[in-house]
Short mmCIF file of C-alpha atoms and ligand atoms in Angstrom, two decimals:
data_model
loop_
_atom_site.label_atom_id
_atom_site.label_comp_id
_atom_site.label_asym_id
_atom_site.label_seq_id
_atom_site.Cartn_x
_atom_site.Cartn_y
_atom_site.Cartn_z
CA UNK A 21 104.30 89.73 81.43
CA UNK A 22 105.36 86.24 82.40
CA UNK A 23 103.70 84.30 85.18
CA UNK A 24 106.88 84.65 87.25
CA UNK A 25 107.00 88.49 87.03
CA UNK A 26 103.25 88.69 87.72
CA UNK A 27 103.69 86.52 90.81
CA UNK A 28 106.66 88.63 91.88
CA UNK A 29 104.53 91.76 91.45
CA UNK A 30 101.79 90.14 93.50
CA UNK A 31 104.28 89.31 96.23
CA UNK A 32 105.49 92.93 96.31
CA UNK A 33 101.88 94.16 96.62
CA UNK A 34 101.21 91.65 99.41
CA UNK A 35 104.38 92.71 101.22
CA UNK A 36 103.27 96.34 101.00
CA UNK A 37 99.82 95.46 102.33
CA UNK A 38 101.37 93.63 105.27
CA UNK A 39 103.89 96.38 105.92
CA UNK A 40 101.04 98.91 105.85
CA UNK A 41 98.99 96.78 108.23
CA UNK A 42 101.94 96.41 110.59
CA UNK A 43 102.56 100.16 110.47
CA UNK A 44 98.88 100.97 111.13
CA UNK A 45 98.88 98.36 113.88
CA UNK A 46 101.89 99.84 115.59
CA UNK A 47 100.47 103.35 115.30
CA UNK A 48 97.12 102.44 116.81
CA UNK A 49 98.30 99.72 119.19
CA UNK A 50 95.75 97.41 117.62
CA UNK A 51 96.88 93.98 116.45
CA UNK A 52 93.98 92.31 114.63
CA UNK A 53 94.34 88.56 114.47
CA UNK A 54 97.64 88.58 116.33
CA UNK A 55 98.15 86.98 119.73
CA UNK A 56 98.29 89.19 122.83
CA UNK A 57 101.56 91.13 123.20
CA UNK A 58 104.07 89.07 125.13
CA UNK A 59 105.87 91.72 127.13
CA UNK A 60 104.24 93.29 130.16
CA UNK A 61 104.89 96.72 128.68
CA UNK A 62 103.30 95.79 125.34
CA UNK A 63 100.27 94.46 127.15
CA UNK A 64 100.00 97.59 129.25
CA UNK A 65 100.16 99.86 126.21
CA UNK A 66 97.66 97.72 124.30
CA UNK A 67 95.23 97.94 127.20
CA UNK A 68 96.04 101.55 127.99
CA UNK A 69 93.17 103.15 126.11
CA UNK A 70 89.70 102.70 127.50
CA UNK A 71 86.45 104.58 127.74
CA UNK A 72 86.03 105.23 124.01
CA UNK A 73 82.79 103.26 123.80
CA UNK A 74 79.54 102.61 125.60
CA UNK A 75 80.54 98.92 125.97
CA UNK A 76 83.69 97.24 127.29
CA UNK A 77 84.11 93.45 127.06
CA UNK A 78 80.37 92.75 126.97
CA UNK A 79 79.24 95.22 129.63
CA UNK A 80 77.33 98.34 128.59
CA UNK A 81 76.52 101.67 130.20
CA UNK A 82 72.82 102.61 130.07
CA UNK A 83 72.22 106.21 131.08
CA UNK A 84 68.66 107.01 132.18
CA UNK A 85 68.88 110.36 130.38
CA UNK A 86 70.74 112.00 127.48
CA UNK A 87 70.17 115.64 128.42
CA UNK A 88 70.62 117.60 131.62
CA UNK A 89 69.55 121.03 132.87
CA UNK A 90 72.16 123.81 133.08
CA UNK A 91 73.25 124.83 136.56
CA UNK A 92 70.56 122.85 138.43
CA UNK A 93 71.22 119.83 140.62
CA UNK A 94 69.71 116.60 139.33
CA UNK A 95 70.09 112.89 139.98
CA UNK A 96 71.72 110.90 137.20
CA UNK A 97 70.70 107.23 137.19
CA UNK A 98 72.47 104.55 135.18
CA UNK A 99 72.89 100.82 134.95
CA UNK A 100 75.61 98.51 133.78
CA UNK A 101 74.03 95.73 131.71
CA UNK A 102 75.45 92.47 130.42
CA UNK A 103 75.05 90.94 126.95
CA UNK A 104 71.55 89.69 127.83
CA UNK A 105 70.39 93.12 128.96
CA UNK A 106 70.48 92.04 132.62
CA UNK A 107 71.56 94.58 135.22
CA UNK A 108 75.00 93.80 136.67
CA UNK A 109 74.81 93.96 140.47
CA UNK A 110 78.18 92.65 141.61
CA UNK A 111 81.21 94.91 141.39
CA UNK A 112 84.70 94.59 142.83
CA UNK A 113 86.17 97.18 145.17
CA UNK A 114 88.82 99.24 143.32
CA UNK A 115 90.53 102.20 144.96
CA UNK A 116 88.21 101.61 147.98
CA UNK A 117 85.00 102.07 145.91
CA UNK A 118 82.84 99.80 143.76
CA UNK A 119 82.00 102.51 141.21
CA UNK A 120 83.94 105.56 140.09
CA UNK A 121 82.16 108.10 137.93
CA UNK A 122 84.06 110.76 135.97
CA UNK A 123 82.31 113.69 134.30
CA UNK A 124 84.06 116.18 132.01
CA UNK A 125 82.98 118.53 129.27
CA UNK A 126 84.28 117.75 125.76
CA UNK A 127 86.80 120.58 126.03
CA UNK A 128 88.10 118.86 129.22
CA UNK A 129 86.81 121.56 131.58
CA UNK A 130 84.35 120.97 134.44
CA UNK A 131 86.02 117.76 135.69
CA UNK A 132 84.18 115.89 138.45
CA UNK A 133 85.03 112.56 140.11
CA UNK A 134 82.03 111.12 141.94
CA UNK A 135 81.06 107.95 143.74
CA UNK A 136 77.50 106.89 142.90
CA UNK A 137 75.22 104.97 145.27
CA UNK A 138 73.87 101.59 144.24
CA UNK A 139 70.11 101.03 144.55
CA UNK A 140 68.63 97.68 145.59
CA UNK A 141 67.75 96.91 141.93
CA UNK A 142 71.44 97.20 140.99
CA UNK A 143 71.15 100.58 139.22
CA UNK A 144 73.35 103.49 140.32
CA UNK A 145 72.45 107.07 141.07
CA UNK A 146 74.62 110.12 141.54
CA UNK A 147 73.72 113.75 142.33
CA UNK A 148 75.19 116.01 139.68
CA UNK A 149 75.27 119.69 138.72
CA UNK A 150 76.58 120.79 135.31
CA UNK A 151 77.26 124.50 135.52
CA UNK A 152 77.90 125.24 131.86
CA UNK A 153 76.24 124.34 128.57
CA UNK A 154 77.89 121.83 126.26
CA UNK A 155 78.44 118.17 125.59
CA UNK A 156 79.72 116.21 128.58
CA UNK A 157 81.47 112.87 128.53
CA UNK A 158 80.72 110.56 131.47
CA UNK A 159 82.81 107.51 132.37
CA UNK A 160 81.79 104.65 134.64
CA UNK A 161 85.07 103.12 135.83
CA UNK A 162 84.75 99.84 137.69
CA UNK A 163 85.84 96.24 137.96
CA UNK A 164 83.48 93.26 137.65
CA UNK A 165 84.52 89.62 137.87
CA UNK A 166 88.12 90.74 138.37
CA UNK A 167 88.25 92.66 135.06
CA UNK A 168 88.63 96.44 135.11
CA UNK A 169 86.45 98.29 132.63
CA UNK A 170 85.59 101.81 131.58
CA UNK A 171 82.39 102.57 129.70
CA UNK A 172 81.40 106.03 128.50
CA UNK A 173 78.37 108.00 127.44
CA UNK A 174 77.32 111.55 126.59
CA UNK A 175 75.09 114.10 128.29
CA UNK A 176 74.01 117.29 126.53
CA UNK A 177 73.34 120.53 128.39
CA UNK A 178 71.43 123.11 126.34
CA UNK A 179 72.53 126.73 126.38
CA UNK A 180 75.16 129.05 125.00
CA UNK A 181 78.41 127.13 124.61
CA UNK A 182 81.62 128.86 125.65
CA UNK A 183 84.26 126.33 124.70
CA UNK A 184 87.79 126.88 126.01
CA UNK A 185 91.02 125.89 124.27
CA UNK A 186 93.23 123.37 126.03
CA UNK A 187 95.77 125.09 128.30
CA UNK A 188 99.40 124.98 127.16
CA UNK A 189 101.61 122.31 128.74
CA UNK A 190 103.09 123.46 132.07
CA UNK A 191 104.87 121.61 134.90
CA UNK A 192 103.12 123.56 137.67
CA UNK A 193 99.42 123.87 138.55
CA UNK A 194 97.76 125.96 141.25
CA UNK A 195 94.75 124.70 143.15
CA UNK A 196 93.20 126.15 146.34
CA UNK A 197 96.40 128.13 146.98
CA UNK A 198 98.53 125.00 146.71
CA UNK A 199 101.28 124.70 144.15
CA UNK A 200 101.57 121.28 142.52
CA UNK A 201 104.64 120.39 140.50
CA UNK A 202 104.84 117.53 138.01
CA UNK A 203 108.27 115.95 137.50
CA UNK A 204 108.96 113.31 134.88
CA UNK A 205 111.28 112.30 132.13
CA UNK A 206 109.65 113.58 128.92
CA UNK A 207 106.97 110.96 128.17
CA UNK A 208 107.07 109.14 124.85
CA UNK A 209 104.27 107.38 122.99
CA UNK A 210 104.13 103.66 123.72
CA UNK A 211 106.39 103.83 126.76
CA UNK A 212 105.51 103.83 130.42
CA UNK A 213 105.84 107.28 131.97
CA UNK A 214 106.74 107.85 135.59
CA UNK A 215 104.76 110.88 136.82
CA UNK A 216 105.79 112.33 140.20
CA UNK A 217 103.99 115.18 141.87
CA UNK A 218 104.96 117.37 144.81
CA UNK A 219 102.75 119.83 146.70
CA UNK A 220 103.84 123.06 148.40
CA UNK A 221 102.15 126.07 149.99
CA UNK A 222 104.17 129.30 150.12
CA UNK A 223 107.29 127.32 149.25
CA UNK A 224 106.90 124.80 152.09
CA UNK A 225 106.13 121.10 151.42
CA UNK A 226 102.55 120.05 152.19
CA UNK A 227 101.91 116.55 153.55
CA UNK A 228 99.55 114.52 151.40
CA UNK A 229 97.04 112.31 153.23
CA UNK A 230 95.77 108.92 152.01
CA UNK A 231 93.03 109.14 149.40
CA UNK A 232 91.20 106.19 147.77
CA UNK A 233 93.73 103.69 149.07
CA UNK A 234 96.79 105.54 147.73
CA UNK A 235 98.48 108.94 147.99
CA UNK A 236 96.30 110.26 145.21
CA UNK A 237 94.16 109.49 142.19
CA UNK A 238 95.03 110.36 138.61
CA UNK A 239 92.75 110.44 135.57
CA UNK A 240 94.41 111.02 132.18
CA UNK A 241 92.33 111.85 129.10
CA UNK A 242 93.59 112.18 125.53
CA UNK A 243 92.86 115.46 123.76
CA UNK A 244 90.46 114.93 120.86
CA UNK A 245 88.69 111.65 121.58
CA UNK A 246 88.87 111.77 125.38
CA UNK A 247 90.32 108.26 125.58
CA UNK A 248 90.61 107.28 129.24
CA UNK A 249 94.07 106.07 130.20
CA UNK A 250 94.85 103.35 132.63
CA UNK A 251 97.07 104.71 135.41
CA UNK A 252 98.70 102.80 138.27
CA UNK A 253 99.19 104.69 141.54
CA UNK A 254 102.17 104.17 143.82
CA UNK A 255 100.60 103.39 147.21
CA UNK A 256 103.27 105.24 149.19
CA UNK A 257 103.97 108.39 147.15
CA UNK A 258 102.22 110.90 144.93
CA UNK A 259 103.53 109.03 141.91
CA UNK A 260 101.88 107.21 139.02
CA UNK A 261 102.82 105.00 136.09
CA UNK A 262 100.91 105.88 132.94
CA UNK A 263 101.14 104.41 129.45
CA UNK A 264 100.51 107.08 126.83
CA UNK A 265 99.55 105.10 123.72
CA UNK A 266 100.04 107.82 121.10
CA UNK A 267 101.81 111.14 120.66
CA UNK A 268 99.74 114.24 121.32
CA UNK A 269 98.27 116.14 124.20
CA UNK A 270 96.69 114.71 127.30
CA UNK A 271 94.97 116.31 130.25
CA UNK A 272 95.93 115.00 133.68
CA UNK A 273 93.52 115.41 136.59
CA UNK A 274 95.42 114.78 139.83
CA UNK A 275 93.35 114.45 142.99
CA UNK A 276 94.90 114.32 146.44
CA UNK A 277 93.94 114.96 150.03
CA UNK A 278 95.76 117.63 152.01
CA UNK A 279 94.84 120.02 154.83
CA UNK A 280 91.70 117.92 155.42
CA UNK A 281 90.11 118.09 151.98
CA UNK A 282 90.41 116.80 148.42
CA UNK A 283 92.04 119.03 145.79
CA UNK A 284 92.18 118.68 142.02
CA UNK A 285 95.20 119.89 140.04
CA UNK A 286 95.05 119.85 136.24
CA UNK A 287 97.95 119.58 133.80
CA UNK A 288 98.30 119.50 130.05
CA UNK A 289 100.90 116.92 129.09
CA UNK A 290 102.61 116.77 125.72
CA UNK A 291 103.68 113.29 124.64
CA UNK A 292 106.35 112.92 121.94
CA UNK A 293 106.55 110.17 119.32
CU1 CU B 325 86.50 107.23 142.36
#
C-alpha cells in the first residue's frame, strides 16, 4: 500500500467517523463542540428535553428522603443547591408560582402537579400522598436568575407493584365528565407542534377559566426515560407549542380550570420521524 492510498483510506475512515457523529448528533439533538444552533427552532428543539438528571446547569435537587409510605400523607422536603452546596433561596415567578413540582409514577400514572411552600431556610416542603406502590419520578420545575430549569429525582414506595401499560394514542380524553379533544397536525420529531384542545360537556362547549397565568398548563413526558418537555402556552387559548425532540410516544397531561375547579386530561401522543 502506498502512502497516498493509506492516506486516502484514512480520510475515508475519518469521513465515516464524522458522518456517524453528525448522524448521532442529529438523532439525539446533541451537538458536542459545535456552537449553539442558530435558528430559533433549532434552539428550541435542542433545549426541549429537560428533567433527565438531578442537576441542571449547576443547580441540583436534594430530596430529604428516597422512600415514601404507601397511601399515607407525608411531607416531602427538598432543597435546590448550587455548585457550592449552598441552598438557593431566590426563584423567579413562572406561571404565577416560584416552584412547580410534578410527581408521576414510572409508568406515567398517578400524575400530580403541586406547588410547594418555601421555608425560611430556603428549603421547600409539599404535602404528598402516593396511593400505589412503585418508583415515582419527581420534577422540580422553576426559574432562577432568569434561566428555566427542571431537575428530577426518584421516590420509592414499597408494596405490590401493579404497573399499567401506556394507553393507546387517542384524540379524546374524558375527565370529570368533561370531554377534551386534542387537535393538531400530526407531530413530527424535531419540529414544533401546535397542540389545540377544546372542552365540551354533553356536546356543548365549556368555557375555560384562567389557570397559572394562561388558559391551561401542559406537561409532556417522553415514554421510556420520562424526559420533561418544554411547552409554551398560548395566553389566550387552550393551545400550546411543544417541540418533540425524537420519534416515539409521549404522555400529555393537560390541566385547565373549568366549572370552578382544576381538571387533568391525559393523552398519549405518537410522534413520527
Ligand atoms: Cu405549577
